[in-house]
GROMACS .gro file of C-alpha atoms in nm:
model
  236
    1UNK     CA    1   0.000   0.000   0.000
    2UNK     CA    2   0.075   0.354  -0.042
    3UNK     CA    3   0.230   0.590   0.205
    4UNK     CA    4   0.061   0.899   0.195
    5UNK     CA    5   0.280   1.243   0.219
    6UNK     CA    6   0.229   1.589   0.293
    7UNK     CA    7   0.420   1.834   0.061
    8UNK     CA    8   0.481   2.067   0.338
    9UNK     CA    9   0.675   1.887   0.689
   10UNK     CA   10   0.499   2.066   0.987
   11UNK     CA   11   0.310   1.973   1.319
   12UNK     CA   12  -0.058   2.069   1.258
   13UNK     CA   13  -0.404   2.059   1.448
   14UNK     CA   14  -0.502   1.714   1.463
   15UNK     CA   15  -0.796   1.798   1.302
   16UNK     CA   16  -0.655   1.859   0.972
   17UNK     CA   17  -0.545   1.473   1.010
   18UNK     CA   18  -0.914   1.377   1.063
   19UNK     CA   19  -1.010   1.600   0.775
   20UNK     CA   20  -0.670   1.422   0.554
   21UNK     CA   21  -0.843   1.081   0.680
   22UNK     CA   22  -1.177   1.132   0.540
   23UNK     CA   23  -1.015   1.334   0.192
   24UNK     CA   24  -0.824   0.992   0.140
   25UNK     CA   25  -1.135   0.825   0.186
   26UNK     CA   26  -1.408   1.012  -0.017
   27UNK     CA   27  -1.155   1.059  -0.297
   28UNK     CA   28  -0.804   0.932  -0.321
   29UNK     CA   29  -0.765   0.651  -0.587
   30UNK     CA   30  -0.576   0.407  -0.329
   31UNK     CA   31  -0.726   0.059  -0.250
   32UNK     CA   32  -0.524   0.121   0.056
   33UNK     CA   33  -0.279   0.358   0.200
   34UNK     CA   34  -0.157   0.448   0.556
   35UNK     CA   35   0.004   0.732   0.749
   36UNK     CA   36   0.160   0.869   1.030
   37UNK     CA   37   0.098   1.214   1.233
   38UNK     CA   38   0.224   1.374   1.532
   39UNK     CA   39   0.056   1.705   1.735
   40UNK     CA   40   0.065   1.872   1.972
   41UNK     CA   41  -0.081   1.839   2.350
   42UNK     CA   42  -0.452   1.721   2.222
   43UNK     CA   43  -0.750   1.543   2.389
   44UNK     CA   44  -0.973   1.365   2.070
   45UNK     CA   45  -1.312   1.211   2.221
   46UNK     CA   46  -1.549   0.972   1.971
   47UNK     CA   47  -1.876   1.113   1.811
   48UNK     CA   48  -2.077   0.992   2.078
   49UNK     CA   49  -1.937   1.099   2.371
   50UNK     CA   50  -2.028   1.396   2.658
   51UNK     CA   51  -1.721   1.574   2.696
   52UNK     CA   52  -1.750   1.679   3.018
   53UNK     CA   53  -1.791   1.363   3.132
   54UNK     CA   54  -1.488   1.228   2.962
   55UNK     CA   55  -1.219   1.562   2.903
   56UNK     CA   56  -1.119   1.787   3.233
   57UNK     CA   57  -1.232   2.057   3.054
   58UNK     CA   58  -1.061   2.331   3.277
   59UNK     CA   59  -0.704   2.159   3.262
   60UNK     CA   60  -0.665   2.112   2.909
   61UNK     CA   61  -0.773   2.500   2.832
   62UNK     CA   62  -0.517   2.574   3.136
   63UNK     CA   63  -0.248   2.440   3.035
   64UNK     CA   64  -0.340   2.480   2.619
   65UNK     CA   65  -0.436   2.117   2.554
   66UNK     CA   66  -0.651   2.094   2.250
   67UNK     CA   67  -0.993   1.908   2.199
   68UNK     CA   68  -1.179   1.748   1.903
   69UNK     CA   69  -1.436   1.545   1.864
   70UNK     CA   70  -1.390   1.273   1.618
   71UNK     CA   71  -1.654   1.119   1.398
   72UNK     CA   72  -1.573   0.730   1.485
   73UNK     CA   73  -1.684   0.602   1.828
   74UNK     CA   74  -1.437   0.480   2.108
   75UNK     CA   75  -1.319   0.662   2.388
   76UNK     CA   76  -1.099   0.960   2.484
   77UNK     CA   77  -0.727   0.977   2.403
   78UNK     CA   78  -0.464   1.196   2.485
   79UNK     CA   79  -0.198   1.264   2.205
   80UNK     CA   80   0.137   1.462   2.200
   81UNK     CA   81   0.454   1.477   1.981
   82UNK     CA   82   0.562   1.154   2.211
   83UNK     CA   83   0.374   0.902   2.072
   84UNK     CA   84   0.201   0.873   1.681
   85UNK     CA   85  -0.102   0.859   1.585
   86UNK     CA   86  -0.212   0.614   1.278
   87UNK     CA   87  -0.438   0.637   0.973
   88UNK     CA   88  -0.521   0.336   0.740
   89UNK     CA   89  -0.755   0.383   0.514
   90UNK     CA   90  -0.892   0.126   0.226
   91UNK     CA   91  -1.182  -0.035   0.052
   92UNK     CA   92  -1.427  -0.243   0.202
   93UNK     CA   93  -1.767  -0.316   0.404
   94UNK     CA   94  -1.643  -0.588   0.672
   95UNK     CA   95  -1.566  -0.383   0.972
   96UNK     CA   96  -1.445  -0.705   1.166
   97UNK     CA   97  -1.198  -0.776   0.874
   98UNK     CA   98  -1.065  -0.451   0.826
   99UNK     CA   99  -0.974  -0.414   1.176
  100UNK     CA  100  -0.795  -0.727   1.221
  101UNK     CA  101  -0.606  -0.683   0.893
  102UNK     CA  102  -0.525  -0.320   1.077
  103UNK     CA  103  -0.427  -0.444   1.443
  104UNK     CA  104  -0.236  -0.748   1.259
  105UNK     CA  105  -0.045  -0.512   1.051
  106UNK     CA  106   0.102  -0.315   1.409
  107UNK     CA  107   0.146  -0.649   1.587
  108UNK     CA  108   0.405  -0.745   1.299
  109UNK     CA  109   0.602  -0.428   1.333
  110UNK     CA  110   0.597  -0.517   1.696
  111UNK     CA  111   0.724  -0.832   1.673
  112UNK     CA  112   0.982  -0.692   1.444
  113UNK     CA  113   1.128  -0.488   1.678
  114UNK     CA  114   1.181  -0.755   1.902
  115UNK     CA  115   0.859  -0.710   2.140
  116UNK     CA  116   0.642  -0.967   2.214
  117UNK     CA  117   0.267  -0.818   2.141
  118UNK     CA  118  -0.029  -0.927   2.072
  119UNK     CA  119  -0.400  -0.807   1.974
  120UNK     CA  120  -0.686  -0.794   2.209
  121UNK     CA  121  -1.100  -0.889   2.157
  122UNK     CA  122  -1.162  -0.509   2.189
  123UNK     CA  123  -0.934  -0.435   1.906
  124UNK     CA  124  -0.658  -0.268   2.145
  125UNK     CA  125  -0.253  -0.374   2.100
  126UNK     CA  126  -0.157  -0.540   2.364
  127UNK     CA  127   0.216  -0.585   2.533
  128UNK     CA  128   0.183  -0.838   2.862
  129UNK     CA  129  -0.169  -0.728   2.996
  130UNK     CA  130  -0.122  -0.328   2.884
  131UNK     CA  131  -0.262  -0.173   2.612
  132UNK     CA  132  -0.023   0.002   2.362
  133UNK     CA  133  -0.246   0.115   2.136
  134UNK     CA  134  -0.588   0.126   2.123
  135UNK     CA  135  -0.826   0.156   1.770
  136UNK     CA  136  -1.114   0.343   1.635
  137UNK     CA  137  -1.321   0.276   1.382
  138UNK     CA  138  -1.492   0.522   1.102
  139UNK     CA  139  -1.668   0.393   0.761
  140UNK     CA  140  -1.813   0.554   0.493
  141UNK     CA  141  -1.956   0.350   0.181
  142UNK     CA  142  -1.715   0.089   0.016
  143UNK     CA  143  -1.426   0.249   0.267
  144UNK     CA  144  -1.304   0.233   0.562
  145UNK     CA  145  -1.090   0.446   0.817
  146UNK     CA  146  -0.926   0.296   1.089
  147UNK     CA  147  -0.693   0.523   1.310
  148UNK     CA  148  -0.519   0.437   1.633
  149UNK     CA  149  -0.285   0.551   1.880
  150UNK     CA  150   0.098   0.437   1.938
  151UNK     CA  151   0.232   0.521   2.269
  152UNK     CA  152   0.588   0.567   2.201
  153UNK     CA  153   0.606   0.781   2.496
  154UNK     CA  154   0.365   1.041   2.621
  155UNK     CA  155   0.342   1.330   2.896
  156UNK     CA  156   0.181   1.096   3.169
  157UNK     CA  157   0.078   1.331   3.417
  158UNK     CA  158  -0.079   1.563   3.105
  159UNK     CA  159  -0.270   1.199   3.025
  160UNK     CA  160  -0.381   1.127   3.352
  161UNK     CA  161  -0.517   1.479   3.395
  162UNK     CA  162  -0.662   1.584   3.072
  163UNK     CA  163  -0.870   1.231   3.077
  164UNK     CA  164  -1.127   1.144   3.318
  165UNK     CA  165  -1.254   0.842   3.277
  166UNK     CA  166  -1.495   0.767   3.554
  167UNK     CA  167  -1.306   0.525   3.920
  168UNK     CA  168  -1.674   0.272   3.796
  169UNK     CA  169  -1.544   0.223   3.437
  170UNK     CA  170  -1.198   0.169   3.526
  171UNK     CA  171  -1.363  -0.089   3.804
  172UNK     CA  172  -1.519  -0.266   3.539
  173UNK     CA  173  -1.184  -0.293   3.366
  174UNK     CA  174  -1.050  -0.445   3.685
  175UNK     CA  175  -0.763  -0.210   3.775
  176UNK     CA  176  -0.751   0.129   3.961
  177UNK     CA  177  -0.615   0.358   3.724
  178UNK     CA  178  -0.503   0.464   3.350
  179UNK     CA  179  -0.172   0.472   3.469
  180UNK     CA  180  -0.260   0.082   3.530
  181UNK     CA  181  -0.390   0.013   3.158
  182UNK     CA  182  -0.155   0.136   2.946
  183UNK     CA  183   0.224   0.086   2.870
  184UNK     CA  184   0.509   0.273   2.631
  185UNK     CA  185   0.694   0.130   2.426
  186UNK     CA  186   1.037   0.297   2.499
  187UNK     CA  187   1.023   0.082   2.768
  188UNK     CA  188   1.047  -0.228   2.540
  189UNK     CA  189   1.294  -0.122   2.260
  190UNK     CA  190   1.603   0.075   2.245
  191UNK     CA  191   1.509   0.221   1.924
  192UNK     CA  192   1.455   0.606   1.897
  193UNK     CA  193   1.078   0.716   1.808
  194UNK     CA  194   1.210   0.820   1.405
  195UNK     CA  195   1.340   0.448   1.422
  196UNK     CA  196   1.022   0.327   1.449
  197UNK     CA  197   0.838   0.540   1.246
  198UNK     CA  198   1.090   0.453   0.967
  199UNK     CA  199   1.046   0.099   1.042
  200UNK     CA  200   0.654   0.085   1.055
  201UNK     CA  201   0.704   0.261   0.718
  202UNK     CA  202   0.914   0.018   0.529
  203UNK     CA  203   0.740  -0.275   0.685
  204UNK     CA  204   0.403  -0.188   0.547
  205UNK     CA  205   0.410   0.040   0.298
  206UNK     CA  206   0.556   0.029  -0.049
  207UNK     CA  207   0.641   0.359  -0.284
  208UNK     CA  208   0.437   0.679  -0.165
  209UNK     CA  209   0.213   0.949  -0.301
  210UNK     CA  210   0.282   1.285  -0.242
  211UNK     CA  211  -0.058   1.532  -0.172
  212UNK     CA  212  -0.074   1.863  -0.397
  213UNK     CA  213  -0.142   2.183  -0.262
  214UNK     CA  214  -0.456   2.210  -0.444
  215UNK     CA  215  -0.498   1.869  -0.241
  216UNK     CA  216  -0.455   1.997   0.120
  217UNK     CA  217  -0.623   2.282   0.039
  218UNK     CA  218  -0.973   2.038  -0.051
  219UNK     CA  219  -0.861   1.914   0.307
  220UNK     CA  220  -0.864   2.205   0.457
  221UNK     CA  221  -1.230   2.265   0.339
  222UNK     CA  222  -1.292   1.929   0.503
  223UNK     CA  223  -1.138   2.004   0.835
  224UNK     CA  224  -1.348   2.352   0.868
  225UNK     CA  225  -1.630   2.102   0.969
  226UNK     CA  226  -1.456   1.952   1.241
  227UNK     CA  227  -1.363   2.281   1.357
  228UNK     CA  228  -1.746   2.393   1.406
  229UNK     CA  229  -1.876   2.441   1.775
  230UNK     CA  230  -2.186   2.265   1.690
  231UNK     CA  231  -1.935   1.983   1.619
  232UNK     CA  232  -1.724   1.957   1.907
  233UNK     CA  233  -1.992   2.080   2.142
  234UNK     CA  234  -1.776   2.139   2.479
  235UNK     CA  235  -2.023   2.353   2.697
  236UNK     CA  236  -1.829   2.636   2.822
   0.00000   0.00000   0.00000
């Protein structure tokens, strides 16, 4: 498959990458392509989520943590310029497959880099009994958009302020606290982050296609929606 590039290298609002993700998917002429994107301090919820009971609203706009609402479902993630964020898009109507073909595809990197992962019944990465990276799931007609996280390595304390999850869900889950679910992969490789990417790039991807300006500009058109209040709807 196709990697897809930017002709301009800089950190943007993580919704333009939504907007990129759904551009790919309504009109690039790829069976299948991936890519990779880094932002800045940013909380992303799913479409059907109540932000304030999910986002500590008053933190994130303290300390100038970003928030978007995305338009697949899942729950609240916290991403920063430690970890990556992934976007595979391709044809197809079988959610089921598409997502194990997705979570297959990071487990092999994994495993390539020596660590010893393995994918979960709730379509999460998992290394030991920690989730690494956890999956979301958007279609439209004939195509589908998966995206995920990677935790690399993240701001913790940012993470475990910025996201609330409620003490009964985490119950549920059977441990006491996010800092409980999750794990980073530094702690499992002595490969740099760019090592990784580079890696996850030549692993799955073959030759790339380069976006036009005319083409970011169509996805900036796209990513004015996701920018919309009426969108995001976080009550002030």
């Amino acid at each position: 498959m196709k990697y897809i590039v930017l002709p301009e290298e800089k950190v943007r609002r993580l919704s333009f990458y939504l907007a990129m993700e759904e551009w790919a998917a309504r009109y690039l002429d790829e069976p299948e392509c991936f890519f990779m994107w880094q932002v800045e301090p940013t909380v992303i919820f799913g479409r059907n989520q109540v932000v304030e009971n999910e986002v500590n609203v008053p933190y994130c706009r303290e300390k100038g943590i970003q928030m978007y609402r995305r338009k697949s479902g899942g729950g609240c993630v916290y991403a920063d310029m430690g970890n990556v964020m992934l976007s595979y898009v391709c044809d197809g109507d079988d959610v089921g497959f598409t997502f194990n073909k997705f979570i297959n595809m990071v487990v092999l990197v994994l495993r390539r880099l020596g660590v010893e992962a393995v994918g979960s019944s709730h379509n999460d990465v998992m290394i030991g009994d920690r989730k690494m990276c956890g999956t979301a799931f958007y279609h439209l007609p004939g195509r589908n958009i998966v995206h995920s996280t990677f935790l690399y390595d993240t701001d913790m304390e940012n993470m475990l302020q910025a996201i609330t999850p409620s003490r009964e869900k985490l119950q549920r889950k059977g441990v006491e606290s996010v800092r409980q679910r999750i794990t980073l992969l530094k702690d499992y490789t002595d490969k740099g982050l760019e090592e990784v990417k580079a890696l996850m790039r030549a692993t799955l991807c073959v030759g790339e296609r380069v976006l036009t300006p005319s083409e970011v500009a169509e996805i900036e058109q796209i990513e004015a929606n996701y920018l919309k209040e009426d969108f995001i709807q976080i009550v002030t």
